[in-house]
mmCIF file of C-alpha atoms in Angstrom:
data_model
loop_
_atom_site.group_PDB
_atom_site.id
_atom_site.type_symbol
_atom_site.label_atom_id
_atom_site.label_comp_id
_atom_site.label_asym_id
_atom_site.label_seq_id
_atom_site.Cartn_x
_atom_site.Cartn_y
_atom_site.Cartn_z
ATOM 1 C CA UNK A 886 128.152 180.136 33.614
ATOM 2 C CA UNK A 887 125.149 177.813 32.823
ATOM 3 C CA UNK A 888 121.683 179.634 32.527
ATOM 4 C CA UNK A 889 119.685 180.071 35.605
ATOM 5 C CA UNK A 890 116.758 177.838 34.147
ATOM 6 C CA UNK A 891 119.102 174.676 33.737
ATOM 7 C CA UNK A 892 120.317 175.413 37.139
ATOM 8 C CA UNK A 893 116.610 175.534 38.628
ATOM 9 C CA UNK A 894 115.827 172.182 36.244
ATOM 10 C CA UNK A 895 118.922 170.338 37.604
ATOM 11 C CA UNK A 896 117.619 171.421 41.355
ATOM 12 C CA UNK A 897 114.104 170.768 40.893
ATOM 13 C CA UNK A 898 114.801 167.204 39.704
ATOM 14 C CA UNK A 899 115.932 165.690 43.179
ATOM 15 C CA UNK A 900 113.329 167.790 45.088
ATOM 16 C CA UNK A 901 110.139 166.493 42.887
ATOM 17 C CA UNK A 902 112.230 162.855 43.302
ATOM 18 C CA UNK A 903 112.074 163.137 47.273
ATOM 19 C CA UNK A 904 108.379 164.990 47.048
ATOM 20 C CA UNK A 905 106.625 162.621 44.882
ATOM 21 C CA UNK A 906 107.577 159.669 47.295
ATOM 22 C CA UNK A 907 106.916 161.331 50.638
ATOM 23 C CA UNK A 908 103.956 158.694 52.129
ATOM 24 C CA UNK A 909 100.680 160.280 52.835
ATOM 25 C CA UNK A 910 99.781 161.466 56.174
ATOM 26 C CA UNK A 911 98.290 159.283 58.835
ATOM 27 C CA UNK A 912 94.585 159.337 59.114
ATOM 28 C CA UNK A 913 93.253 161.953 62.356
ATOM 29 C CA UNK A 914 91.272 160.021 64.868
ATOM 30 C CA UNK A 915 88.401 161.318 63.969
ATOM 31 C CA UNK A 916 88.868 160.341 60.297
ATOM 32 C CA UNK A 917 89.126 156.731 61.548
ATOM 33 C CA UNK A 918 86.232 157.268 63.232
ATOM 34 C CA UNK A 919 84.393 157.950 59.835
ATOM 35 C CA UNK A 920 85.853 155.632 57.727
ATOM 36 C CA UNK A 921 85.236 152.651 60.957
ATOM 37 C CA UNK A 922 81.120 153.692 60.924
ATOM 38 C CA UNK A 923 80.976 153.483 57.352
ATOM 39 C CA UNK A 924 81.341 150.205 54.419
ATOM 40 C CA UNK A 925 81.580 149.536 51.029
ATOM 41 C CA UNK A 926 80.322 148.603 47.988
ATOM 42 C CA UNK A 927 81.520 147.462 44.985
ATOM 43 C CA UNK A 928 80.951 149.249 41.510
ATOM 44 C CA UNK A 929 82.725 147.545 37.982
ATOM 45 C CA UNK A 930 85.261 146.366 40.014
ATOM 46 C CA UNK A 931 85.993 149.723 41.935
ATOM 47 C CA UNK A 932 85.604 149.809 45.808
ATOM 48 C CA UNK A 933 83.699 152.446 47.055
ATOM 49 C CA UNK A 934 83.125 154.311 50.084
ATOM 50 C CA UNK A 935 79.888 155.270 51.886
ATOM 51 C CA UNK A 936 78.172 155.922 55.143
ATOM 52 C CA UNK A 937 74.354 154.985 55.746
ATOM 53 C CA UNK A 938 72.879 156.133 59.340
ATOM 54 C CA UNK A 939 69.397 155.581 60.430
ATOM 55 C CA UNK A 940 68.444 158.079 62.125
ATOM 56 C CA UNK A 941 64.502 160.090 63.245
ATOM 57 C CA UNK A 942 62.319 157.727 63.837
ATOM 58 C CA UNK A 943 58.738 157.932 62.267
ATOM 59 C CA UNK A 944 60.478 160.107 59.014
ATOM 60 C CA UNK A 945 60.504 158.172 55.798
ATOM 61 C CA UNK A 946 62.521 160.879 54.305
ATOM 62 C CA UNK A 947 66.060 160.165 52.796
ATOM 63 C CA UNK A 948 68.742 162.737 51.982
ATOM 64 C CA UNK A 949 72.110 161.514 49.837
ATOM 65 C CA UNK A 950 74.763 163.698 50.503
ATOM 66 C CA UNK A 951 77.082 164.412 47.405
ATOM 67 C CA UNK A 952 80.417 166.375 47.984
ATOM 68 C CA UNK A 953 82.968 168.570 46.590
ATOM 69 C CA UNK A 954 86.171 168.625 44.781
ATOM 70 C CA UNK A 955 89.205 168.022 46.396
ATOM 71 C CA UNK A 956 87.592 166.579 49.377
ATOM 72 C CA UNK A 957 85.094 163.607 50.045
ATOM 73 C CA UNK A 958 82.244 163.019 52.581
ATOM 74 C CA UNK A 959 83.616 163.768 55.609
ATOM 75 C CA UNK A 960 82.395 167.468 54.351
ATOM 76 C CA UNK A 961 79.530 166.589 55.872
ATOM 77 C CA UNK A 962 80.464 165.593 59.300
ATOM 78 C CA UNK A 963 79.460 168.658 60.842
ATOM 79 C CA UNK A 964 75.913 168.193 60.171
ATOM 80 C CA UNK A 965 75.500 165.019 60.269
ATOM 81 C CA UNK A 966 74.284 164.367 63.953
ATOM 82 C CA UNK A 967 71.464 167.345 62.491
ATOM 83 C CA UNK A 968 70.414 165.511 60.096
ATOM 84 C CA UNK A 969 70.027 162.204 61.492
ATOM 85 C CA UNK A 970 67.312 163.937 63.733
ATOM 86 C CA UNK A 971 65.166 164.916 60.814
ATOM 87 C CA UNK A 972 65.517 161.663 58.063
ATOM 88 C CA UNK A 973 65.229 158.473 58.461
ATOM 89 C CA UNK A 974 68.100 157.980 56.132
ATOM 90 C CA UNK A 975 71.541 159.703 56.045
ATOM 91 C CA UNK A 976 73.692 158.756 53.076
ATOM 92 C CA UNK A 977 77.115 159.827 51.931
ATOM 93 C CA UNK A 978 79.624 158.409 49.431
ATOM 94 C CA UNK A 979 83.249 159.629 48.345
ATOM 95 C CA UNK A 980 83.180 159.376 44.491
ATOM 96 C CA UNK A 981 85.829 157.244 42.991
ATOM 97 C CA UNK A 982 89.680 158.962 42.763
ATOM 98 C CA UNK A 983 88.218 160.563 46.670
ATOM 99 C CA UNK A 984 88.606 159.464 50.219
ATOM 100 C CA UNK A 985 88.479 156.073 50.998
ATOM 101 C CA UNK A 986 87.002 154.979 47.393
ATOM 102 C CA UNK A 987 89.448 153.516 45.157
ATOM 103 C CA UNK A 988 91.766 155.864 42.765
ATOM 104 C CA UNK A 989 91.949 153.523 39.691
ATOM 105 C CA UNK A 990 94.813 155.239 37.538
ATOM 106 C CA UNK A 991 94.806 155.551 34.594
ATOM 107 C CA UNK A 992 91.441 155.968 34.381
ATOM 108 C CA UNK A 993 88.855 158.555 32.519
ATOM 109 C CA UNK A 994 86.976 159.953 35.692
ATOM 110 C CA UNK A 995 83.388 161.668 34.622
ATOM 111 C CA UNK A 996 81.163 163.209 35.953
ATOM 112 C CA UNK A 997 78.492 161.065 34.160
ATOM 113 C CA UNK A 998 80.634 157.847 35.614
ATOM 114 C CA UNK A 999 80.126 159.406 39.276
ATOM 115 C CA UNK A 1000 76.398 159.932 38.606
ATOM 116 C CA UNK A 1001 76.010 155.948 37.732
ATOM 117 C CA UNK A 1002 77.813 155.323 40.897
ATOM 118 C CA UNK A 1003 75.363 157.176 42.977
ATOM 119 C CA UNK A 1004 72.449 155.217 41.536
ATOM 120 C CA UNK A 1005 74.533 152.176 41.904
ATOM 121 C CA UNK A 1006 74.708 152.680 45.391
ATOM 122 C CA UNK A 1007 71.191 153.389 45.879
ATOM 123 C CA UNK A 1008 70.276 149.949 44.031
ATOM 124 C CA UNK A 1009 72.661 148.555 46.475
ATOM 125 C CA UNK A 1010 70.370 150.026 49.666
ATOM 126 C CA UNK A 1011 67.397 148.940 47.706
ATOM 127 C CA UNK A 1012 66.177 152.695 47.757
ATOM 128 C CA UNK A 1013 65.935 153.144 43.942
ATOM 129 C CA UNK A 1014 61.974 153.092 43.811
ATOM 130 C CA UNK A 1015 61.724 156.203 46.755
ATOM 131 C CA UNK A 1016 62.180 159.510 46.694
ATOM 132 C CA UNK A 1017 65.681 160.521 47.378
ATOM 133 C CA UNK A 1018 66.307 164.288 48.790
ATOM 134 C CA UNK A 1019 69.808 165.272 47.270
ATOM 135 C CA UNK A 1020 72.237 167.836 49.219
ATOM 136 C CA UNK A 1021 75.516 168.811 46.738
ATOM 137 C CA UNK A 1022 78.271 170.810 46.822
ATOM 138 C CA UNK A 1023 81.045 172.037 44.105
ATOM 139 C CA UNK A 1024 81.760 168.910 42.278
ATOM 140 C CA UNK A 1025 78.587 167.588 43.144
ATOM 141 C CA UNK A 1026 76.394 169.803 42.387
ATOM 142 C CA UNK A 1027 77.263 168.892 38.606
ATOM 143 C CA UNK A 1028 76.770 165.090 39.429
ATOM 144 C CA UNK A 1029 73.289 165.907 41.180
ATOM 145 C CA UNK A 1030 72.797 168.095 37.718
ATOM 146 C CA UNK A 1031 73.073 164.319 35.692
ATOM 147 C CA UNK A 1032 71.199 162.767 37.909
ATOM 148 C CA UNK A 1033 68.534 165.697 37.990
ATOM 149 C CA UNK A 1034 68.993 164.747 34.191
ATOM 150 C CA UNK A 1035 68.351 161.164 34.023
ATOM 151 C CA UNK A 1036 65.524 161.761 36.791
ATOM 152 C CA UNK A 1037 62.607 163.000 34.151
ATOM 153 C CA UNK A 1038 62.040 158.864 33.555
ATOM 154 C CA UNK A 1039 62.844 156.691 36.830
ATOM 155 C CA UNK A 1040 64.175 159.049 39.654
ATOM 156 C CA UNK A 1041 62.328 161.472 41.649
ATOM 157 C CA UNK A 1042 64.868 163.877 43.485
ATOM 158 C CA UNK A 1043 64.263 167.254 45.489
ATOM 159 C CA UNK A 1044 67.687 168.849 44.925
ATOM 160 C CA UNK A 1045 69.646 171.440 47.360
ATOM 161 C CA UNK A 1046 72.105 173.273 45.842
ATOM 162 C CA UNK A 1047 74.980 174.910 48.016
ATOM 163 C CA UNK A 1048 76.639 176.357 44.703
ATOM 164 C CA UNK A 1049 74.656 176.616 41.849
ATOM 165 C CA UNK A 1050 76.862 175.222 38.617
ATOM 166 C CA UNK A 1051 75.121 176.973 35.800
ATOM 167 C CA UNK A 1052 76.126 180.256 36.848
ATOM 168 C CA UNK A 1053 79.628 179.051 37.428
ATOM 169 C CA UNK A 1054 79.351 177.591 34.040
ATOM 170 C CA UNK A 1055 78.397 180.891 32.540
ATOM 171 C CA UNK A 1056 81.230 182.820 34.058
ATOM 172 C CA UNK A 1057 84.004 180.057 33.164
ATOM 173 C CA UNK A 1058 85.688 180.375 36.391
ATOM 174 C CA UNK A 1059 88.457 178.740 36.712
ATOM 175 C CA UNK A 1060 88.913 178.785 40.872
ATOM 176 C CA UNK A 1061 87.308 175.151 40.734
ATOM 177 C CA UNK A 1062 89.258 174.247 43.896
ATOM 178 C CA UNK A 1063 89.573 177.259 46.084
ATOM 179 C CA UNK A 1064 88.636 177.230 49.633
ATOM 180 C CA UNK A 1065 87.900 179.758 52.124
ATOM 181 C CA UNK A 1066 91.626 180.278 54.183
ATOM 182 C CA UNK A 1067 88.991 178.920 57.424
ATOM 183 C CA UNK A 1068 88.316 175.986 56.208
ATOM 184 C CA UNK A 1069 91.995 174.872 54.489
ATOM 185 C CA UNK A 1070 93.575 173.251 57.537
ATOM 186 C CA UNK A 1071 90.724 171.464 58.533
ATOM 187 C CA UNK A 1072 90.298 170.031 54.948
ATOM 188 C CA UNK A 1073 93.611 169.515 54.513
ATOM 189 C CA UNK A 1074 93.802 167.193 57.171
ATOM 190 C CA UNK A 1075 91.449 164.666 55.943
ATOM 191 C CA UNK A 1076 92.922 165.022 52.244
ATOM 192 C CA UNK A 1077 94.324 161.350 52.240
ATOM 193 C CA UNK A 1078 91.594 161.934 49.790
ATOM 194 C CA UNK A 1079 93.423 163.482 47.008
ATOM 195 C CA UNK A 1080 96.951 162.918 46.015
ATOM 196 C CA UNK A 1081 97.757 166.103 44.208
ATOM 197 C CA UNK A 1082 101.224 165.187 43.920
ATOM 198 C CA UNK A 1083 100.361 162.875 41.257
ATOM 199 C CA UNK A 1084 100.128 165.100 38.272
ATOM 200 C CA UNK A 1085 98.144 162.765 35.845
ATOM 201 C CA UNK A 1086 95.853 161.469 38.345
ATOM 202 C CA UNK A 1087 95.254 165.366 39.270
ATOM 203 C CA UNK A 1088 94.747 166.153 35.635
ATOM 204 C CA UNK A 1089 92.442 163.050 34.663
ATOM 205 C CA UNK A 1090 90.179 164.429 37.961
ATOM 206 C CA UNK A 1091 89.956 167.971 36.590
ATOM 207 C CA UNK A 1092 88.411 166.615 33.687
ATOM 208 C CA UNK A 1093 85.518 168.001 35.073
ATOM 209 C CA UNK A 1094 85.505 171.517 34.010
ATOM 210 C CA UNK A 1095 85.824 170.898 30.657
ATOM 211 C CA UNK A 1096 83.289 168.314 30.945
ATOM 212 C CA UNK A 1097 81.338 171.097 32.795
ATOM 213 C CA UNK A 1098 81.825 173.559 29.698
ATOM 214 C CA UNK A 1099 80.443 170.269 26.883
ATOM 215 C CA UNK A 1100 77.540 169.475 28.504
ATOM 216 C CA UNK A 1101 76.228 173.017 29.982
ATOM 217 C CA UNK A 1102 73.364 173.137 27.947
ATOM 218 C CA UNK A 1103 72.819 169.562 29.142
ATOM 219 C CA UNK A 1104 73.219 169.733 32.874
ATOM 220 C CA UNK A 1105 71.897 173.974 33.257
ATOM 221 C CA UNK A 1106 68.904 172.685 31.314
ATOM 222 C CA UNK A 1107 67.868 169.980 33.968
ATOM 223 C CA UNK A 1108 67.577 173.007 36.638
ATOM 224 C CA UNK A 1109 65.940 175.347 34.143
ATOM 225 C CA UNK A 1110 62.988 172.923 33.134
ATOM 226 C CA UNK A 1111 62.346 170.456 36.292
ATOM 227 C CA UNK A 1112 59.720 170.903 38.418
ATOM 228 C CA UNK A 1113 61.226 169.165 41.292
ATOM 229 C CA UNK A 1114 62.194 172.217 43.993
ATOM 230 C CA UNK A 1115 65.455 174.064 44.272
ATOM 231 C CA UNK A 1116 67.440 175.363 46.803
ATOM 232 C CA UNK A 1117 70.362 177.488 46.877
ATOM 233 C CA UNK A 1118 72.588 177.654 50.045
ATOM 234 C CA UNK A 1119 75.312 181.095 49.672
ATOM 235 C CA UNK A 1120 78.060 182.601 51.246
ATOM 236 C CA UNK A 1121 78.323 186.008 49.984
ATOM 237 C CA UNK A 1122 82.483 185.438 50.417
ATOM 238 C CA UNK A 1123 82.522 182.704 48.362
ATOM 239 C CA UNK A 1124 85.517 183.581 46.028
ATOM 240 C CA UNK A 1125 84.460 180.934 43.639
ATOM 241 C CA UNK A 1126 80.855 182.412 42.893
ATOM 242 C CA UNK A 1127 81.394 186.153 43.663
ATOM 243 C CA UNK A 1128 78.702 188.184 45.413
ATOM 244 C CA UNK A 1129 76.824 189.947 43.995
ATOM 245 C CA UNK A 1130 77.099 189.194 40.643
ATOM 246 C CA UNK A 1131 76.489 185.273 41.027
ATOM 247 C CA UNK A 1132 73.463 185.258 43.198
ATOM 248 C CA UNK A 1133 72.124 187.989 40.496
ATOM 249 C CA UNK A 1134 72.613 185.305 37.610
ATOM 250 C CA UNK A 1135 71.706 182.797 39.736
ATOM 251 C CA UNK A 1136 68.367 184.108 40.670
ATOM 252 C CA UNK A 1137 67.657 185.079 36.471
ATOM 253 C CA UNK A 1138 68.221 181.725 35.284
ATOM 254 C CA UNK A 1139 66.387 179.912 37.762
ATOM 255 C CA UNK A 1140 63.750 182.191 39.290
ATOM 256 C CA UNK A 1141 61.396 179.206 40.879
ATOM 257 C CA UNK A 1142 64.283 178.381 42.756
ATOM 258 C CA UNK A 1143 64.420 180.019 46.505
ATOM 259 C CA UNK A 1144 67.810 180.956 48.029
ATOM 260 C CA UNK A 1145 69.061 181.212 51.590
ATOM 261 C CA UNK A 1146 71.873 184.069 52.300
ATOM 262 C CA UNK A 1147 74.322 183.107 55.580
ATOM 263 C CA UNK A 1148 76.030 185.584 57.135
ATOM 264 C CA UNK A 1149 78.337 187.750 55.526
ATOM 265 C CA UNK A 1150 81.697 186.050 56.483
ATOM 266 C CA UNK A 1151 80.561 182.755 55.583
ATOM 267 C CA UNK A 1152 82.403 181.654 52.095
ATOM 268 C CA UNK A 1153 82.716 178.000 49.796
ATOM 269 C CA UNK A 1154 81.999 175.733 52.843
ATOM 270 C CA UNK A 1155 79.477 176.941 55.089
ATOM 271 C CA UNK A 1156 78.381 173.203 56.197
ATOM 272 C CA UNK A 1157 81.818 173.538 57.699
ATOM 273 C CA UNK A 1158 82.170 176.831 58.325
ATOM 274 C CA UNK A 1159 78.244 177.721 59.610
ATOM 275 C CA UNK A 1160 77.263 174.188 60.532
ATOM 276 C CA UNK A 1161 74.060 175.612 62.489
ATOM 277 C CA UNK A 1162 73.311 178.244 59.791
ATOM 278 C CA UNK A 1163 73.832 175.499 57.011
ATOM 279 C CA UNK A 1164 71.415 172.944 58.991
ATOM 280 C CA UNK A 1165 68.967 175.308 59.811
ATOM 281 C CA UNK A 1166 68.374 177.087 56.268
ATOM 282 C CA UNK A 1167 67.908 173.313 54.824
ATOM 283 C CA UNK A 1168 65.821 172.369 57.133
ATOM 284 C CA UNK A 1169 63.539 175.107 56.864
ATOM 285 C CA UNK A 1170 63.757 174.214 53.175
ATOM 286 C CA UNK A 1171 62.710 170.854 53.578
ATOM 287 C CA UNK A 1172 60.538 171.291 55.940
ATOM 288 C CA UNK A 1173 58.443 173.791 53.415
ATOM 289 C CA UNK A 1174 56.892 170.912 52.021
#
């Protein structure tokens, strides 16, 4: 009798055949929607998605929305009629390898790479000479940490963190991509944006967290020595950065920084999962100024 792991192998090789060419679902109406209201632009050769609304009148104010890993900028969707009616400027881009931007393979994705690609795109609006409001999440919160970085010369940012990477950083957890069970269908239907099934592309992405472990002292010391106002956003069930013992660190390393608590049930996406409670603790935020 052959060993059960050659019978497994000799199994597993026509199901990963059939699996690794099954086409990607079609796009939701509403993801047609975003992807019809927004463009792109065009960064060393690489195609890349964003949406730019105009929105309150008589604000000069401009937020850039930056989102999370494995998803893209429609994230954001459930705010973003809120917060068209408070700046004059809504922006939101899908990194490349997410969404609609391009998914160059093989290709050495960084988080350094992404930051360039945000201030590419805001060369491209001609906004690079204003003050940009920045509003991250997971995977972006690290990219708004380089640009927080580069920002003591030419940038001046006001930064909102929804998850705050240093503390993540200091406990080395590994549940980079884990979303609250209320939130998985609804971004698993827009995941076009990701195809996990391709394991290199997958593992050139999660580059990140070791790239996240290099450069801590790098990125964590942009939040510890700006002077530009922080926010944390937190949803005590976030099973990524565990309550209490995150919001503890959190509030140690960077004690200038002020912190909104949602509602207990609220976990890893609470722009999705508490749009009003999400909108309203940034506002009052931004409006503290």
């Amino acid at each position: 009798m052959k060993e059960w792991w050659l019978q497994v192998g000799l199994l597993s090789v026509p199901l990963l055949a059939v699996y690794l060419h099954i086409p990607p679902p079609k796009l939701s109406p509403a993801l047609l929607s975003w992807r019809s209201s927004g463009g792109y632009f065009t960064y060393k050769d690489q195609n890349i998605f964003y949406r730019d609304s105009t929105g309150a009148v008589g604000s000069s104010d401009i937020v850039v929305l930056l989102h999370g890993f494995p998803t893209s900028s429609y994230d954001w969707c459930k705010i973003w009629e809120g917060l068209t009616q408070r700046f004059h400027r809504v922006i939101a881009l899908d990194f490349v390898g997410f969404g609609f931007s391009d998914k160059p393979r093989p290709h050495r994705y960084s988080i350094f790479e992404q930051a360039s690609i945000v201030e590419g795109l805001v060369r491209h609006l001609g906004l690079h000479h204003q003050r940009i409001n920045l509003l991250s999440h997971d995977y972006g919160d690290t990219v708004a940490q380089e640009l927080l970085h580069r920002s003591l010369q030419p940038l001046m940012l006001c930064l909102l963190f929804l998850e705050a990477v240093c503390g993540r950083c200091r406990f080395h957890l590994i549940a980079q991509g884990c979303i609250a069970p209320r939130a998985v269908s609804r971004l698993c239907s827009t995941s076009r944006q990701l195809p996990l099934h391709n394991n290199r592309f997958l593992f050139s992405i999660l580059q990140y967290i070791n790239q996240r472990k290099k450069h801590r002292d790098r990125w964590v010391g942009a939040l510890m020595s700006t002077s530009v106002p922080l926010h944390l956003i937190y949803g005590p069930l976030d099973p990524v950065n565990p309550h209490p013992e995150f919001l503890q660190l959190y509030k140690k390393v960077l004690p200038m920084s002020t912190v909104s608590v949602l509602d207990d049930h609220i976990s890893h996406y609470p722009q999705l999962e508490d749009p009003t409670g999400f909108l309203n603790a940034y506002l009052n935020f931004i409006n503290s100024f």
